[in-house]
mmCIF file with all atom_site columns, C-alpha atoms in Angstrom:
data_model
loop_
_atom_site.group_PDB
_atom_site.id
_atom_site.type_symbol
_atom_site.label_atom_id
_atom_site.label_alt_id
_atom_site.label_comp_id
_atom_site.label_asym_id
_atom_site.label_entity_id
_atom_site.label_seq_id
_atom_site.pdbx_PDB_ins_code
_atom_site.Cartn_x
_atom_site.Cartn_y
_atom_site.Cartn_z
_atom_site.occupancy
_atom_site.B_iso_or_equiv
_atom_site.pdbx_formal_charge
_atom_site.auth_seq_id
_atom_site.auth_comp_id
_atom_site.auth_asym_id
_atom_site.auth_atom_id
_atom_site.pdbx_PDB_model_num
ATOM 1   C CA . TRP A 1 1   ? 9.009   -1.123  2.576   1.00 60.00 ? 1121 TRP A CA 1
ATOM 2   C CA . ASP A 1 2   ? 6.865   1.298   0.586   1.00 71.00 ? 1122 ASP A CA 1
ATOM 3   C CA . TRP A 1 3   ? 8.958   4.281   1.728   1.00 74.00 ? 1123 TRP A CA 1
ATOM 4   C CA . SER A 1 4   ? 12.099  2.324   0.898   1.00 79.00 ? 1124 SER A CA 1
ATOM 5   C CA . LEU A 1 5   ? 10.909  1.611   -2.651  1.00 82.00 ? 1125 LEU A CA 1
ATOM 6   C CA . GLN A 1 6   ? 9.883   5.230   -3.122  1.00 80.00 ? 1126 GLN A CA 1
ATOM 7   C CA . HIS A 1 7   ? 13.308  6.398   -1.960  1.00 81.00 ? 1127 HIS A CA 1
ATOM 8   C CA . VAL A 1 8   ? 15.108  3.972   -4.280  1.00 84.00 ? 1128 VAL A CA 1
ATOM 9   C CA . SER A 1 9   ? 12.912  4.967   -7.228  1.00 84.00 ? 1129 SER A CA 1
ATOM 10  C CA . ILE A 1 10  ? 13.417  8.703   -6.707  1.00 83.00 ? 1130 ILE A CA 1
ATOM 11  C CA . ASN A 1 11  ? 17.093  8.708   -5.765  1.00 85.00 ? 1131 ASN A CA 1
ATOM 12  C CA . CYS A 1 12  ? 18.756  5.620   -7.224  1.00 87.00 ? 1132 CYS A CA 1
ATOM 13  C CA . LEU A 1 13  ? 17.131  4.576   -10.498 1.00 89.00 ? 1133 LEU A CA 1
ATOM 14  C CA . GLN A 1 14  ? 17.371  6.251   -13.881 1.00 89.00 ? 1134 GLN A CA 1
ATOM 15  C CA . GLU A 1 15  ? 14.005  4.793   -14.869 1.00 88.00 ? 1135 GLU A CA 1
ATOM 16  C CA . LYS A 1 16  ? 11.469  5.321   -12.087 1.00 84.00 ? 1136 LYS A CA 1
ATOM 17  C CA . LEU A 1 17  ? 9.422   2.435   -10.723 1.00 84.00 ? 1137 LEU A CA 1
ATOM 18  C CA . GLN A 1 18  ? 5.825   2.272   -11.848 1.00 81.00 ? 1138 GLN A CA 1
ATOM 19  C CA . VAL A 1 19  ? 2.914   1.436   -9.595  1.00 78.00 ? 1139 VAL A CA 1
ATOM 20  C CA . MET A 1 20  ? -0.198  -0.539  -10.411 1.00 77.00 ? 1140 MET A CA 1
ATOM 21  C CA . MET A 1 21  ? -3.126  0.770   -8.401  1.00 75.00 ? 1141 MET A CA 1
ATOM 22  C CA . MET A 1 22  ? -6.469  -0.971  -8.299  1.00 77.00 ? 1142 MET A CA 1
ATOM 23  C CA . LYS A 1 23  ? -9.755  0.910   -8.351  1.00 77.00 ? 1143 LYS A CA 1
ATOM 24  C CA . GLY A 1 24  ? -11.069 -1.134  -5.445  1.00 78.00 ? 1144 GLY A CA 1
ATOM 25  C CA . PRO A 1 25  ? -9.692  -3.454  -2.785  1.00 77.00 ? 1145 PRO A CA 1
ATOM 26  C CA . ARG A 1 26  ? -9.744  -7.233  -2.942  1.00 79.00 ? 1146 ARG A CA 1
ATOM 27  C CA . VAL A 1 27  ? -8.328  -7.579  0.554   1.00 82.00 ? 1147 VAL A CA 1
ATOM 28  C CA . PHE A 1 28  ? -10.087 -6.156  3.591   1.00 82.00 ? 1148 PHE A CA 1
ATOM 29  C CA . HIS A 1 29  ? -8.939  -5.413  7.122   1.00 75.00 ? 1149 HIS A CA 1
ATOM 30  C CA . ILE A 1 30  ? -11.507 -7.010  9.423   1.00 74.00 ? 1150 ILE A CA 1
ATOM 31  C CA . GLY A 1 31  ? -9.663  -6.772  12.746  1.00 70.00 ? 1151 GLY A CA 1
ATOM 32  C CA . GLU A 1 32  ? -11.609 -4.016  14.461  1.00 67.00 ? 1152 GLU A CA 1
ATOM 33  C CA . CYS A 1 33  ? -10.731 -5.309  17.921  1.00 68.00 ? 1153 CYS A CA 1
ATOM 34  C CA . GLY A 1 34  ? -7.156  -5.187  19.125  1.00 66.00 ? 1154 GLY A CA 1
ATOM 35  C CA . VAL A 1 35  ? -4.065  -3.030  19.486  1.00 62.00 ? 1155 VAL A CA 1
ATOM 36  C CA . HIS A 1 36  ? -5.041  -0.201  17.117  1.00 62.00 ? 1156 HIS A CA 1
ATOM 37  C CA . HIS A 1 37  ? -8.743  -0.226  17.939  1.00 65.00 ? 1157 HIS A CA 1
ATOM 38  C CA . LYS A 1 38  ? -9.750  3.065   19.562  1.00 68.00 ? 1158 LYS A CA 1
ATOM 39  C CA . LYS A 1 39  ? -13.543 2.943   19.218  1.00 67.00 ? 1159 LYS A CA 1
ATOM 40  C CA . PRO A 1 40  ? -15.679 1.975   22.209  1.00 69.00 ? 1160 PRO A CA 1
ATOM 41  C CA . ASP A 1 41  ? -17.768 -0.463  20.135  1.00 70.00 ? 1161 ASP A CA 1
ATOM 42  C CA . CYS A 1 42  ? -15.849 -3.575  19.143  1.00 72.00 ? 1162 CYS A CA 1
ATOM 43  C CA . ASP A 1 43  ? -17.960 -5.930  17.052  1.00 76.00 ? 1163 ASP A CA 1
ATOM 44  C CA . SER A 1 44  ? -16.149 -7.866  14.337  1.00 77.00 ? 1164 SER A CA 1
ATOM 45  C CA . ASN A 1 45  ? -19.484 -9.281  13.123  1.00 83.00 ? 1165 ASN A CA 1
ATOM 46  C CA . LEU A 1 46  ? -20.531 -5.793  11.974  1.00 84.00 ? 1166 LEU A CA 1
ATOM 47  C CA . VAL A 1 47  ? -17.295 -5.447  10.016  1.00 82.00 ? 1167 VAL A CA 1
ATOM 48  C CA . MET A 1 48  ? -17.791 -8.871  8.431   1.00 86.00 ? 1168 MET A CA 1
ATOM 49  C CA . GLU A 1 49  ? -21.316 -7.924  7.336   1.00 90.00 ? 1169 GLU A CA 1
ATOM 50  C CA . LYS A 1 50  ? -20.017 -4.697  5.817   1.00 88.00 ? 1170 LYS A CA 1
ATOM 51  C CA . VAL A 1 51  ? -17.346 -6.606  3.854   1.00 89.00 ? 1171 VAL A CA 1
ATOM 52  C CA . LYS A 1 52  ? -19.885 -9.205  2.703   1.00 92.00 ? 1172 LYS A CA 1
ATOM 53  C CA . ASN A 1 53  ? -22.162 -6.442  1.410   1.00 93.00 ? 1173 ASN A CA 1
ATOM 54  C CA . ILE A 1 54  ? -19.283 -4.788  -0.455  1.00 91.00 ? 1174 ILE A CA 1
ATOM 55  C CA . LEU A 1 55  ? -18.336 -8.128  -2.046  1.00 90.00 ? 1175 LEU A CA 1
ATOM 56  C CA . LYS A 1 56  ? -21.944 -8.878  -2.984  1.00 93.00 ? 1176 LYS A CA 1
ATOM 57  C CA . THR A 1 57  ? -22.240 -5.474  -4.678  1.00 92.00 ? 1177 THR A CA 1
ATOM 58  C CA . ALA A 1 58  ? -18.903 -5.885  -6.482  1.00 89.00 ? 1178 ALA A CA 1
ATOM 59  C CA . LYS A 1 59  ? -19.383 -9.545  -7.452  1.00 89.00 ? 1179 LYS A CA 1
ATOM 60  C CA . THR A 1 60  ? -19.734 -8.876  -11.180 1.00 88.00 ? 1180 THR A CA 1
ATOM 61  C CA . PHE A 1 61  ? -16.401 -6.983  -11.215 1.00 86.00 ? 1181 PHE A CA 1
ATOM 62  C CA . LEU A 1 62  ? -14.237 -9.446  -9.240  1.00 85.00 ? 1182 LEU A CA 1
ATOM 63  C CA . PHE A 1 63  ? -13.286 -11.870 -12.017 1.00 87.00 ? 1183 PHE A CA 1
ATOM 64  C CA . PRO A 1 64  ? -13.274 -9.969  -15.330 1.00 86.00 ? 1184 PRO A CA 1
ATOM 65  C CA . ASP A 1 65  ? -12.713 -11.679 -18.675 1.00 91.00 ? 1185 ASP A CA 1
ATOM 66  C CA . ARG A 1 66  ? -10.418 -8.805  -19.682 1.00 89.00 ? 1186 ARG A CA 1
ATOM 67  C CA . LEU A 1 67  ? -8.057  -6.492  -17.862 1.00 81.00 ? 1187 LEU A CA 1
ATOM 68  C CA . SER A 1 68  ? -7.328  -3.022  -19.119 1.00 81.00 ? 1188 SER A CA 1
ATOM 69  C CA . VAL A 1 69  ? -4.340  -1.079  -17.896 1.00 80.00 ? 1189 VAL A CA 1
ATOM 70  C CA . GLY A 1 70  ? -4.306  2.676   -18.239 1.00 80.00 ? 1190 GLY A CA 1
ATOM 71  C CA . LYS A 1 71  ? -1.598  5.190   -17.552 1.00 79.00 ? 1191 LYS A CA 1
ATOM 72  C CA . ALA A 1 72  ? -2.177  8.123   -15.252 1.00 77.00 ? 1192 ALA A CA 1
ATOM 73  C CA . THR A 1 73  ? 0.107   10.896  -14.158 1.00 75.00 ? 1193 THR A CA 1
ATOM 74  C CA . LEU A 1 74  ? 0.157   12.707  -10.867 1.00 69.00 ? 1194 LEU A CA 1
ATOM 75  C CA . LYS A 1 75  ? -1.118  16.257  -10.940 1.00 70.00 ? 1195 LYS A CA 1
ATOM 76  C CA . LYS A 1 76  ? 1.672   17.417  -8.664  1.00 68.00 ? 1196 LYS A CA 1
ATOM 77  C CA . LYS A 1 77  ? 5.115   16.088  -7.902  1.00 67.00 ? 1197 LYS A CA 1
ATOM 78  C CA . MET A 1 78  ? 5.193   14.087  -4.689  1.00 63.00 ? 1198 MET A CA 1
ATOM 79  C CA . LYS A 1 79  ? 7.851   15.013  -2.162  1.00 65.00 ? 1199 LYS A CA 1
ATOM 80  C CA . LEU A 1 80  ? 9.565   12.122  -0.410  1.00 57.00 ? 1200 LEU A CA 1
ATOM 81  C CA . LYS A 1 81  ? 8.419   12.184  3.197   1.00 60.00 ? 1201 LYS A CA 1
ATOM 82  C CA . LYS A 1 82  ? 10.451  11.072  6.143   1.00 59.00 ? 1202 LYS A CA 1
ATOM 83  C CA . GLY A 1 83  ? 8.759   7.776   6.893   1.00 55.00 ? 1203 GLY A CA 1
ATOM 84  C CA . ASN A 1 84  ? 8.233   5.862   10.089  1.00 56.00 ? 1204 ASN A CA 1
ATOM 85  C CA . GLY A 1 85  ? 11.665  4.309   10.246  1.00 54.00 ? 1205 GLY A CA 1
ATOM 86  C CA . GLY A 1 86  ? 12.544  3.243   6.701   1.00 55.00 ? 1206 GLY A CA 1
ATOM 87  C CA . TRP A 1 87  ? 15.028  5.540   4.986   1.00 64.00 ? 1207 TRP A CA 1
ATOM 88  C CA . GLY A 1 88  ? 14.738  8.013   7.837   1.00 70.00 ? 1208 GLY A CA 1
ATOM 89  C CA . ASP A 1 89  ? 16.386  5.438   10.099  1.00 73.00 ? 1209 ASP A CA 1
ATOM 90  C CA . MET A 1 90  ? 20.138  4.961   9.584   1.00 77.00 ? 1210 MET A CA 1
ATOM 91  C CA . ARG A 1 91  ? 19.907  1.370   10.844  1.00 78.00 ? 1211 ARG A CA 1
ATOM 92  C CA . ASP A 1 92  ? 17.904  0.534   7.724   1.00 75.00 ? 1212 ASP A CA 1
ATOM 93  C CA . HIS A 1 93  ? 20.622  2.084   5.553   1.00 78.00 ? 1213 HIS A CA 1
ATOM 94  C CA . ALA A 1 94  ? 23.187  -0.152  7.285   1.00 80.00 ? 1214 ALA A CA 1
ATOM 95  C CA . LEU A 1 95  ? 20.968  -3.221  6.934   1.00 78.00 ? 1215 LEU A CA 1
ATOM 96  C CA . CYS A 1 96  ? 20.487  -2.570  3.213   1.00 77.00 ? 1216 CYS A CA 1
ATOM 97  C CA . VAL A 1 97  ? 24.237  -2.128  2.660   1.00 80.00 ? 1217 VAL A CA 1
ATOM 98  C CA . ASN A 1 98  ? 24.938  -5.282  4.652   1.00 82.00 ? 1218 ASN A CA 1
ATOM 99  C CA . MET A 1 99  ? 22.379  -7.364  2.728   1.00 79.00 ? 1219 MET A CA 1
ATOM 100 C CA . THR A 1 100 ? 23.529  -6.234  -0.710  1.00 78.00 ? 1220 THR A CA 1
ATOM 101 C CA . GLY A 1 101 ? 27.253  -6.180  -0.088  1.00 75.00 ? 1221 GLY A CA 1
ATOM 102 C CA . GLY A 1 102 ? 27.266  -2.536  -1.166  1.00 68.00 ? 1222 GLY A CA 1
ATOM 103 C CA . GLU A 1 103 ? 29.171  0.411   0.194   1.00 62.00 ? 1223 GLU A CA 1
ATOM 104 C CA . ASN A 1 104 ? 27.943  3.695   1.655   1.00 53.00 ? 1224 ASN A CA 1
#
C-alpha cells in the first residue's frame, strides 16, 4: 500500500501527500522465529529483553504533554521504484479501477 500511495501522490494529485514520520518507533517487531528468520539463533526472549530496555530508556518520551510538528524537505528527489507487486502489477491497476468504478 505504501508504493500505491506514493504512486498516487506523484502521478495523480495536484497537491502531494504529506508524511508524518516519528523519530522513534512505538511498535516493535518481536517475531524473530518464523518464516523470515534466517539466523541460526532463535530466541524470542532476547528480543523481548531488548525491546524492554529500549522502552525503559525511552519512558520519559513516550507520553509527552506537547507535540511539536516540524517540516522537513528531502535533500534529493525520490524516484518512484517498481515495488513488489503494487503499481508494478497490472492486476492491482485493475483491482483499483474495479473498486472505484473508474476507467483506465
